[in-house]
Structure formats: C-alpha cells, structure tokens
Amino acid sequence: MTNSAPSTTTSVPTVQAGSFLTLHYRLAGPAGDVINTFLEKPGTLSLGTGELSPAIEELLIGLPEGTHTTFELPAGVAFGERNPDMLQWVARKLLNELGDPHEQYAAGDVVQFPTPDGLGSYAGSVVQVREDGAVLFDFSHPLAGQPVTFEVQIIGVL
C-alpha cells in the first residue's frame, strides 16, 4: 500500500466580472499622473460598479492575483472622446455658494462639486474664466480623448 500526500496545488484567483479587488493602480495621460496609489495604501473596488471605465475593467478580466503590468490605451479608448455637451458655464454667484468666495480659477484647474444629494462629488476642469467671474467647466473625464497609461498591481481577488 502506498500513501501519497494530498495535493497542495492551489489555483491562483483570477479577476472575473464582479470581482472585489485590492490593487495599486496608476492612470496617466500625456500631462502625467491623474491618480497613483503606488505611494499610498492600495485601493479596493468591485468590478462592474462604475469605479473604473468599462474599457479598463475589461483589461483586468482574467489577470491572476499578483500580476503587475502596464497597458497603453490609444486616445479615446479608456474614457471615450471629449463630449461638447459636457461643457457648462457656472455663474460666479453659484461658485461662491458652493465653495470659497475668494477662490481664483484658472484654465486647467480641477474643481470638485457636490452631487445634488450631497452624498458624493464630481469634478469639472476649468476651460475658461469670463470677466464677470463665470467659469466654463468641462465635466468630461479628465483623460477623455487622450491616450492613457494604466499600470496595475493586483494584490488580492475575491
């Protein structure tokens, strides 16, 4: 009679639709990093909940836990093209009510706005400031219409 040890091979979890992930990631465009968690504590997210763009989530599907890789996405693929309908003038009076009335805005600034329910926020990039203080914001994603570098290190998959 021969005894054999039980198999100790275990499969490494891979990213699937709906997976809960712990990861480090970096999103960068031509002007540099927009977000980078590599120097901080890792992020956690659930695929399919809109925390990442569908194009970026698709790149994660099938990657095994422990993967560290970088993807180069052509302009417009990661976050779509810039949408002219996302340009909106905001009166200075409203900006004063929502934030610091002494704030000075300049093209390229990114400003956080509260959602109507007050539970979250969204960002707009300053495009232009008029003499009357009104500000033209672009509420498209900051990397819309641009090539994107996406670096990821998958720490855990549930």
XYZ file of N, CA, C and O in Angstrom:
632
model
N 0.846 -1.166 0.000
C 0.000 0.000 0.000
C 0.893 1.230 0.000
O 1.844 1.322 0.753
N 0.596 2.186 -0.859
C 1.370 3.428 -0.913
C 0.497 4.584 -0.468
O -0.692 4.638 -0.789
N 1.089 5.426 0.292
C 0.393 6.635 0.722
C 0.958 7.812 -0.057
O 2.165 7.919 -0.231
N 0.082 8.666 -0.504
C 0.551 9.879 -1.168
C -0.019 11.071 -0.425
O -1.141 11.025 0.063
N 0.795 12.085 -0.341
C 0.347 13.307 0.335
C -0.753 13.946 -0.497
O -0.768 13.839 -1.723
N -1.707 14.556 0.184
C -2.741 15.250 -0.577
C -2.121 16.340 -1.442
O -1.111 16.927 -1.095
N -2.731 16.584 -2.546
C -2.236 17.610 -3.466
C -2.284 18.972 -2.795
O -3.274 19.336 -2.178
N -1.191 19.692 -2.902
C -1.132 21.029 -2.311
C -1.186 22.107 -3.379
O -0.935 23.264 -3.097
N -1.476 21.717 -4.596
C -1.561 22.741 -5.633
C -2.875 23.489 -5.475
O -3.937 22.901 -5.354
N -2.750 24.764 -5.407
C -3.937 25.610 -5.330
C -3.902 26.564 -6.497
O -2.841 27.024 -6.912
N -5.058 26.865 -7.004
C -5.086 27.780 -8.133
C -5.090 29.220 -7.631
O -5.641 29.528 -6.588
N -4.427 30.056 -8.368
C -4.362 31.477 -8.047
C -5.663 32.114 -8.531
O -6.075 31.899 -9.675
N -6.331 32.900 -7.667
C -7.570 33.552 -8.109
C -7.311 34.502 -9.278
O -6.264 35.166 -9.322
N -8.237 34.558 -10.185
C -8.144 35.490 -11.305
C -9.321 36.447 -11.273
O -10.379 36.146 -10.725
N -9.123 37.595 -11.868
C -10.149 38.635 -11.902
C -11.288 38.201 -12.818
O -11.058 37.779 -13.954
N -12.500 38.276 -12.306
C -13.712 37.952 -13.057
C -14.670 39.148 -12.972
O -14.509 40.009 -12.104
N -15.682 39.161 -13.820
C -16.713 40.194 -13.711
C -17.305 40.114 -12.307
O -17.595 39.035 -11.812
N -17.428 41.242 -11.629
C -17.976 41.271 -10.285
C -16.966 41.010 -9.180
O -17.323 41.052 -8.009
N -15.710 40.745 -9.531
C -14.681 40.507 -8.509
C -14.485 41.734 -7.634
O -14.610 42.877 -8.084
N -14.152 41.481 -6.380
C -13.753 42.528 -5.448
C -12.234 42.500 -5.426
O -11.641 41.452 -5.186
N -11.586 43.647 -5.691
C -10.130 43.695 -5.841
C -9.469 44.607 -4.823
O -10.007 45.656 -4.470
N -8.286 44.199 -4.404
C -7.365 45.082 -3.706
C -6.205 45.255 -4.667
O -5.643 44.264 -5.165
N -5.859 46.495 -4.973
C -4.866 46.737 -6.004
C -4.212 48.100 -5.846
O -4.743 48.994 -5.199
N -3.041 48.204 -6.452
C -2.422 49.501 -6.685
C -2.661 49.787 -8.161
O -2.594 48.878 -8.991
N -2.945 51.058 -8.473
C -3.065 51.403 -9.879
C -2.673 52.843 -10.129
O -2.655 53.675 -9.228
N -2.329 53.089 -11.381
C -1.918 54.421 -11.821
C -2.575 54.681 -13.164
O -2.519 53.846 -14.061
N -3.227 55.839 -13.266
C -3.786 56.306 -14.533
C -3.051 57.576 -14.908
O -2.971 58.515 -14.102
N -2.504 57.608 -16.105
C -1.758 58.781 -16.546
C -2.106 59.111 -17.984
O -2.389 58.222 -18.792
N -2.083 60.387 -18.274
C -2.249 60.880 -19.634
C -0.972 61.568 -20.058
O 0.055 61.483 -19.357
N -1.010 62.278 -21.185
C 0.193 62.967 -21.668
C 0.773 63.970 -20.673
O 1.973 64.200 -20.650
N -0.073 64.544 -19.796
C 0.416 65.535 -18.830
C 0.900 64.892 -17.534
O 1.326 65.592 -16.619
N 0.822 63.564 -17.428
C 1.291 62.888 -16.222
C 0.172 62.186 -15.478
O -0.931 62.013 -15.996
N 0.468 61.789 -14.241
C -0.470 61.008 -13.434
C -1.729 61.806 -13.085
O -1.655 62.968 -12.711
N -2.868 61.120 -13.183
C -4.134 61.655 -12.699
C -4.431 61.030 -11.344
O -4.921 61.671 -10.433
N -4.109 59.737 -11.218
C -4.222 59.038 -9.940
C -3.101 58.010 -9.869
O -2.745 57.392 -10.874
N -2.543 57.859 -8.656
C -1.473 56.895 -8.455
C -1.521 56.436 -6.996
O -1.259 57.216 -6.095
N -1.885 55.171 -6.781
C -1.967 54.643 -5.423
C -0.697 53.901 -5.001
O -0.633 53.405 -3.880
N 0.301 53.827 -5.870
C 1.505 53.051 -5.555
C 2.287 53.620 -4.368
O 3.023 52.907 -3.719
N 2.134 54.900 -4.091
C 2.859 55.513 -2.979
C 1.995 55.620 -1.729
O 2.399 56.195 -0.731
N 0.776 55.087 -1.804
C -0.180 55.152 -0.701
C -0.642 53.738 -0.382
O -0.106 52.773 -0.896
N -1.688 53.640 0.449
C -2.245 52.313 0.674
C -3.038 51.912 -0.568
O -3.541 52.770 -1.301
N -3.147 50.620 -0.840
C -3.827 50.173 -2.058
C -5.304 50.539 -2.045
O -5.903 50.775 -1.002
N -5.864 50.556 -3.247
C -7.288 50.807 -3.392
C -8.067 49.500 -3.364
O -7.499 48.415 -3.537
N -9.349 49.616 -3.110
C -10.247 48.465 -3.198
C -11.424 48.882 -4.064
O -11.885 50.025 -4.003
N -11.886 47.972 -4.881
C -13.028 48.260 -5.730
C -13.693 46.971 -6.170
O -13.126 45.892 -6.063
N -14.886 47.118 -6.653
C -15.651 45.987 -7.163
C -15.902 46.217 -8.641
O -16.417 47.278 -9.022
N -15.523 45.252 -9.471
C -15.741 45.405 -10.909
C -17.230 45.456 -11.210
O -18.031 44.768 -10.584
N -17.573 46.289 -12.184
C -18.964 46.391 -12.614
C -19.777 47.442 -11.895
O -20.960 47.601 -12.155
N -19.144 48.187 -10.987
C -19.890 49.204 -10.239
C -19.601 50.618 -10.735
O -20.060 51.584 -10.138
N -18.827 50.742 -11.819
C -18.554 52.055 -12.388
C -17.381 52.783 -11.768
O -17.162 53.951 -12.067
N -16.617 52.116 -10.911
C -15.460 52.771 -10.303
C -14.320 52.938 -11.307
O -13.503 53.840 -11.167
N -14.258 52.057 -12.286
C -13.307 52.170 -13.394
C -14.107 52.160 -14.693
O -15.232 51.666 -14.736
N -13.512 52.680 -15.751
C -14.211 52.671 -17.035
C -14.353 51.223 -17.521
O -13.528 50.359 -17.197
N -15.393 50.938 -18.302
C -15.566 49.574 -18.830
C -14.339 49.089 -19.609
O -13.978 47.919 -19.519
N -13.691 49.970 -20.358
C -12.511 49.565 -21.137
C -11.374 49.119 -20.218
O -10.676 48.144 -20.510
N -11.199 49.797 -19.099
C -10.132 49.420 -18.160
C -10.519 48.154 -17.407
O -9.683 47.268 -17.202
N -11.789 48.039 -17.013
C -12.233 46.811 -16.344
C -11.999 45.599 -17.241
O -11.571 44.555 -16.775
N -12.253 45.757 -18.531
C -12.071 44.643 -19.478
C -10.619 44.173 -19.497
O -10.347 42.977 -19.634
N -9.670 45.100 -19.343
C -8.245 44.729 -19.312
C -7.905 43.881 -18.088
O -6.974 43.077 -18.120
N -8.660 44.067 -17.000
C -8.380 43.336 -15.763
C -8.905 41.902 -15.773
O -8.350 41.033 -15.097
N -9.974 41.657 -16.537
C -10.598 40.332 -16.566
C -9.572 39.283 -16.983
O -8.881 39.425 -17.983
N -9.462 38.234 -16.168
C -8.558 37.126 -16.477
C -7.160 37.260 -15.892
O -6.388 36.308 -15.925
N -6.831 38.438 -15.349
C -5.498 38.587 -14.767
C -5.430 37.865 -13.421
O -6.337 37.991 -12.600
N -4.363 37.118 -13.182
C -4.235 36.427 -11.894
C -3.765 37.364 -10.785
O -3.073 38.350 -11.042
N -4.159 37.026 -9.561
C -3.693 37.738 -8.381
C -2.167 37.773 -8.417
O -1.519 36.797 -8.780
N -1.576 38.910 -8.061
C -0.121 39.060 -8.078
C 0.413 39.719 -9.334
O 1.578 40.105 -9.386
N -0.421 39.862 -10.357
C 0.014 40.477 -11.610
C 0.388 41.935 -11.403
O -0.296 42.670 -10.710
N 1.481 42.361 -12.031
C 1.880 43.768 -12.097
C 2.202 44.037 -13.560
O 3.158 43.489 -14.095
N 1.371 44.857 -14.200
C 1.532 45.099 -15.629
C 1.103 46.512 -15.988
O 0.465 47.202 -15.189
N 1.446 46.923 -17.191
C 1.096 48.253 -17.693
C 0.460 48.107 -19.072
O 0.925 47.326 -19.900
N -0.620 48.866 -19.286
C -1.313 48.895 -20.569
C -1.237 50.309 -21.139
O -1.367 51.279 -20.404
N -1.041 50.403 -22.435
C -1.071 51.689 -23.147
C -2.334 51.703 -24.007
O -2.470 50.880 -24.912
N -3.253 52.607 -23.720
C -4.503 52.687 -24.456
C -4.487 53.909 -25.376
O -4.132 55.013 -24.923
N -4.884 53.741 -26.635
C -4.903 54.877 -27.566
C -5.921 55.941 -27.138
O -6.843 55.669 -26.361
N -5.774 57.125 -27.683
C -6.667 58.244 -27.370
C -8.127 57.836 -27.530
O -8.503 57.216 -28.518
N -8.922 58.168 -26.530
C -10.361 57.941 -26.578
C -10.829 56.563 -26.160
O -12.022 56.364 -25.953
N -9.940 55.598 -26.022
C -10.352 54.227 -25.696
C -10.722 54.081 -24.220
O -11.750 53.496 -23.882
N -9.918 54.620 -23.327
C -10.131 54.412 -21.893
C -11.369 55.136 -21.365
O -12.142 54.572 -20.594
N -11.578 56.383 -21.784
C -12.668 57.188 -21.227
C -13.508 57.872 -22.304
O -14.200 58.840 -22.015
N -13.446 57.360 -23.514
C -14.223 57.937 -24.600
C -13.644 59.261 -25.079
O -12.609 59.718 -24.610
N -14.335 59.848 -26.020
C -13.918 61.147 -26.557
C -14.491 62.257 -25.683
O -15.445 62.050 -24.942
N -13.922 63.435 -25.780
C -14.474 64.590 -25.077
C -15.874 64.841 -25.631
O -16.124 64.717 -26.819
N -16.797 65.197 -24.755
C -18.188 65.409 -25.142
C -18.503 66.899 -25.031
O -18.511 67.444 -23.924
N -18.779 67.569 -26.164
C -19.068 69.005 -26.108
C -20.297 69.328 -25.253
O -20.411 70.434 -24.733
N -21.182 68.376 -25.072
C -22.360 68.593 -24.222
C -21.994 68.667 -22.747
O -22.827 69.035 -21.912
N -20.762 68.295 -22.407
C -20.316 68.321 -21.019
C -19.670 69.661 -20.640
O -19.179 69.824 -19.527
N -19.688 70.619 -21.577
C -19.194 71.966 -21.284
C -20.343 72.780 -20.701
O -21.444 72.789 -21.259
N -20.094 73.452 -19.579
C -21.164 74.204 -18.939
C -20.599 75.433 -18.230
O -19.615 75.339 -17.496
N -21.255 76.574 -18.440
C -20.898 77.791 -17.723
C -21.523 77.733 -16.337
O -22.687 77.374 -16.180
N -20.743 78.099 -15.324
C -21.238 78.166 -13.947
C -21.030 79.600 -13.471
O -19.907 80.134 -13.528
N -22.117 80.227 -13.007
C -22.053 81.614 -12.543
C -21.182 81.738 -11.300
O -21.149 80.839 -10.455
N -20.499 82.860 -11.180
C -19.638 83.105 -10.021
C -20.443 83.042 -8.725
O -19.962 82.540 -7.706
N -21.692 83.527 -8.770
C -22.530 83.512 -7.566
C -22.704 82.077 -7.057
O -22.592 81.823 -5.855
N -22.950 81.121 -7.946
C -23.115 79.726 -7.548
C -21.796 79.148 -7.021
O -21.773 78.435 -6.020
N -20.694 79.484 -7.676
C -19.388 79.014 -7.210
C -19.108 79.529 -5.792
O -18.570 78.802 -4.960
N -19.474 80.781 -5.529
C -19.284 81.351 -4.189
C -20.105 80.597 -3.151
O -19.661 80.370 -2.034
N -21.329 80.195 -3.538
C -22.197 79.465 -2.618
C -21.674 78.052 -2.343
O -21.816 77.537 -1.242
N -21.073 77.438 -3.363
C -20.601 76.053 -3.235
C -19.223 75.932 -2.606
O -18.844 74.858 -2.139
N -18.455 77.018 -2.627
C -17.089 76.914 -2.129
C -16.600 78.220 -1.552
O -17.378 79.036 -1.050
N -15.311 78.435 -1.663
C -14.659 79.634 -1.131
C -14.924 80.811 -2.067
O -14.526 80.796 -3.225
N -15.584 81.887 -1.568
C -15.881 83.023 -2.433
C -14.630 83.769 -2.916
O -14.700 84.551 -3.853
N -13.490 83.519 -2.292
C -12.251 84.183 -2.691
C -11.411 83.329 -3.651
O -10.332 83.750 -4.074
N -11.910 82.138 -3.972
C -11.174 81.221 -4.859
C -10.985 81.859 -6.227
O -11.904 82.449 -6.795
N -9.756 81.745 -6.748
C -9.453 82.218 -8.099
C -9.319 80.992 -8.994
O -8.617 80.042 -8.639
N -9.991 80.996 -10.132
C -9.971 79.857 -11.049
C -9.137 80.177 -12.270
O -9.138 81.300 -12.763
N -8.429 79.165 -12.762
C -7.598 79.312 -13.952
C -7.770 78.071 -14.823
O -8.050 76.972 -14.315
N -7.605 78.250 -16.119
C -7.725 77.133 -17.058
C -6.825 75.988 -16.601
O -5.681 76.194 -16.195
N -7.403 74.779 -16.601
C -6.667 73.584 -16.192
C -6.954 73.156 -14.756
O -6.687 72.010 -14.402
N -7.477 74.062 -13.936
C -7.830 73.693 -12.561
C -8.926 72.632 -12.577
O -9.809 72.647 -13.437
N -8.878 71.724 -11.619
C -9.930 70.724 -11.445
C -10.655 71.070 -10.150
O -10.027 71.239 -9.108
N -11.986 71.182 -10.244
C -12.804 71.601 -9.116
C -13.803 70.498 -8.777
O -14.437 69.938 -9.677
N -13.924 70.190 -7.491
C -14.895 69.190 -7.020
C -16.218 69.888 -6.692
O -16.225 70.926 -6.045
N -17.314 69.292 -7.161
C -18.660 69.786 -6.887
C -19.428 68.713 -6.126
O -19.278 67.532 -6.414
N -20.293 69.129 -5.201
C -21.124 68.134 -4.506
C -22.238 67.646 -5.426
O -22.758 68.405 -6.245
N -22.595 66.380 -5.297
C -23.751 65.870 -6.044
C -25.016 66.479 -5.440
O -25.004 66.927 -4.286
N -26.107 66.525 -6.200
C -27.334 67.130 -5.672
C -27.805 66.526 -4.351
O -28.369 67.232 -3.515
N -27.542 65.227 -4.140
C -27.975 64.602 -2.881
C -26.988 64.852 -1.739
O -27.234 64.478 -0.597
N -25.849 65.480 -2.051
C -24.865 65.797 -1.033
C -24.038 64.621 -0.551
O -23.198 64.763 0.327
N -24.229 63.445 -1.146
C -23.537 62.246 -0.678
C -22.236 61.957 -1.419
O -21.469 61.103 -1.005
N -22.013 62.647 -2.507
C -20.809 62.377 -3.289
C -20.302 63.655 -3.927
O -20.691 64.759 -3.542
N -19.429 63.480 -4.900
C -18.900 64.637 -5.617
C -18.550 64.233 -7.039
O -18.469 63.050 -7.365
N -18.372 65.239 -7.870
C -17.912 65.031 -9.241
C -16.996 66.194 -9.582
O -17.015 67.233 -8.918
N -16.170 66.017 -10.591
C -15.160 67.023 -10.907
C -15.413 67.665 -12.259
O -15.968 67.045 -13.167
N -14.987 68.891 -12.358
C -15.010 69.616 -13.626
C -13.680 70.325 -13.809
O -13.080 70.804 -12.838
N -13.215 70.384 -15.037
C -11.964 71.070 -15.354
C -12.278 72.455 -15.900
O -13.125 72.602 -16.781
N -11.581 73.459 -15.389
C -11.785 74.830 -15.852
C -11.231 74.969 -17.265
O -10.081 74.622 -17.529
N -12.076 75.488 -18.159
C -11.667 75.729 -19.543
C -11.389 77.218 -19.748
O -10.407 77.599 -20.379
N -12.274 78.053 -19.201
C -12.185 79.489 -19.438
C -12.857 80.228 -18.286
O -13.804 79.732 -17.680
N -12.355 81.438 -17.986
C -12.964 82.300 -16.975
C -13.310 83.626 -17.650
O -12.451 84.245 -18.283
N -14.590 84.027 -17.523
C -15.026 85.303 -18.107
C -14.731 86.461 -17.156
O -14.518 86.252 -15.956
N -14.798 87.688 -17.694
C -14.561 88.888 -16.881
C -15.560 89.019 -15.742
O -15.237 89.551 -14.683
N -16.807 88.522 -15.945
C -17.816 88.623 -14.886
C -17.642 87.538 -13.815
O -18.429 87.457 -12.876
N -16.607 86.701 -13.963
C -16.317 85.668 -12.977
C -16.917 84.311 -13.282
O -16.601 83.325 -12.613
N -17.816 84.232 -14.265
C -18.385 82.936 -14.639
C -17.266 82.039 -15.172
O -16.301 82.520 -15.780
N -17.407 80.743 -14.927
C -16.361 79.792 -15.309
C -16.963 78.727 -16.221
O -18.017 78.162 -15.928
N -16.274 78.468 -17.328
C -16.668 77.383 -18.230
C -15.948 76.123 -17.774
O -14.710 76.085 -17.734
N -16.744 75.113 -17.390
C -16.198 73.834 -16.946
C -16.442 72.767 -17.986
O -17.464 72.765 -18.674
N -15.499 71.838 -18.080
C -15.667 70.630 -18.883
C -15.843 69.489 -17.889
O -14.937 69.192 -17.109
N -17.024 68.876 -17.902
C -17.313 67.785 -16.973
C -17.036 66.408 -17.580
O -17.384 65.390 -16.998
N -16.366 66.388 -18.750
C -15.883 65.110 -19.290
C -14.794 64.602 -18.350
O -14.177 65.378 -17.604
N -14.527 63.285 -18.390
C -13.424 62.743 -17.597
C -12.139 63.465 -18.006
O -11.934 63.759 -19.187
N -11.247 63.782 -17.051
C -10.008 64.497 -17.392
C -9.161 63.798 -18.456
O -8.402 64.448 -19.159
N -9.284 62.469 -18.590
C -8.496 61.743 -19.594
C -9.296 61.399 -20.855
O -8.800 60.678 -21.715
N -10.527 61.925 -20.961
C -11.324 61.666 -22.178
C -10.592 62.229 -23.388
O -10.032 63.318 -23.342
N -10.575 61.448 -24.465
C -9.953 61.884 -25.708
C -8.439 61.856 -25.702
O -7.814 62.334 -26.636
N -7.835 61.298 -24.664
C -6.381 61.268 -24.567
C -5.866 59.829 -24.493
O -6.582 58.943 -24.029
N -4.618 59.618 -24.924
C -4.019 58.304 -24.682
C -3.795 58.137 -23.185
O -3.514 59.109 -22.479
N -3.954 56.910 -22.702
C -3.879 56.647 -21.264
C -2.914 55.505 -20.989
O -2.930 54.484 -21.675
N -2.085 55.684 -19.972
C -1.256 54.612 -19.443
C -1.943 54.114 -18.179
O -2.272 54.907 -17.299
N -2.193 52.812 -18.127
C -2.829 52.190 -16.968
C -1.880 51.139 -16.434
O -1.607 50.136 -17.081
N -1.341 51.389 -15.242
C -0.463 50.433 -14.565
C -1.237 49.850 -13.399
O -1.919 50.576 -12.673
N -1.148 48.543 -13.223
C -1.896 47.884 -12.152
C -1.059 46.788 -11.506
O -0.288 46.107 -12.174
N -1.212 46.662 -10.195
C -0.664 45.538 -9.439
C -1.823 44.963 -8.645
O -2.371 45.621 -7.752
N -2.221 43.737 -8.975
C -3.358 43.106 -8.326
C -2.864 42.384 -7.075
O -2.116 41.404 -7.166
N -3.285 42.876 -5.931
C -2.835 42.333 -4.649
C -3.744 41.201 -4.182
O -3.280 40.181 -3.695
N -5.050 41.390 -4.328
C -5.990 40.370 -3.885
C -7.242 40.353 -4.737
O -7.670 41.378 -5.239
N -7.802 39.149 -4.922
C -9.027 38.965 -5.710
C -9.992 38.153 -4.891
O -9.677 37.048 -4.421
N -11.186 38.651 -4.680
C -12.263 37.918 -4.000
C -13.434 37.776 -4.937
O -13.722 38.617 -5.720
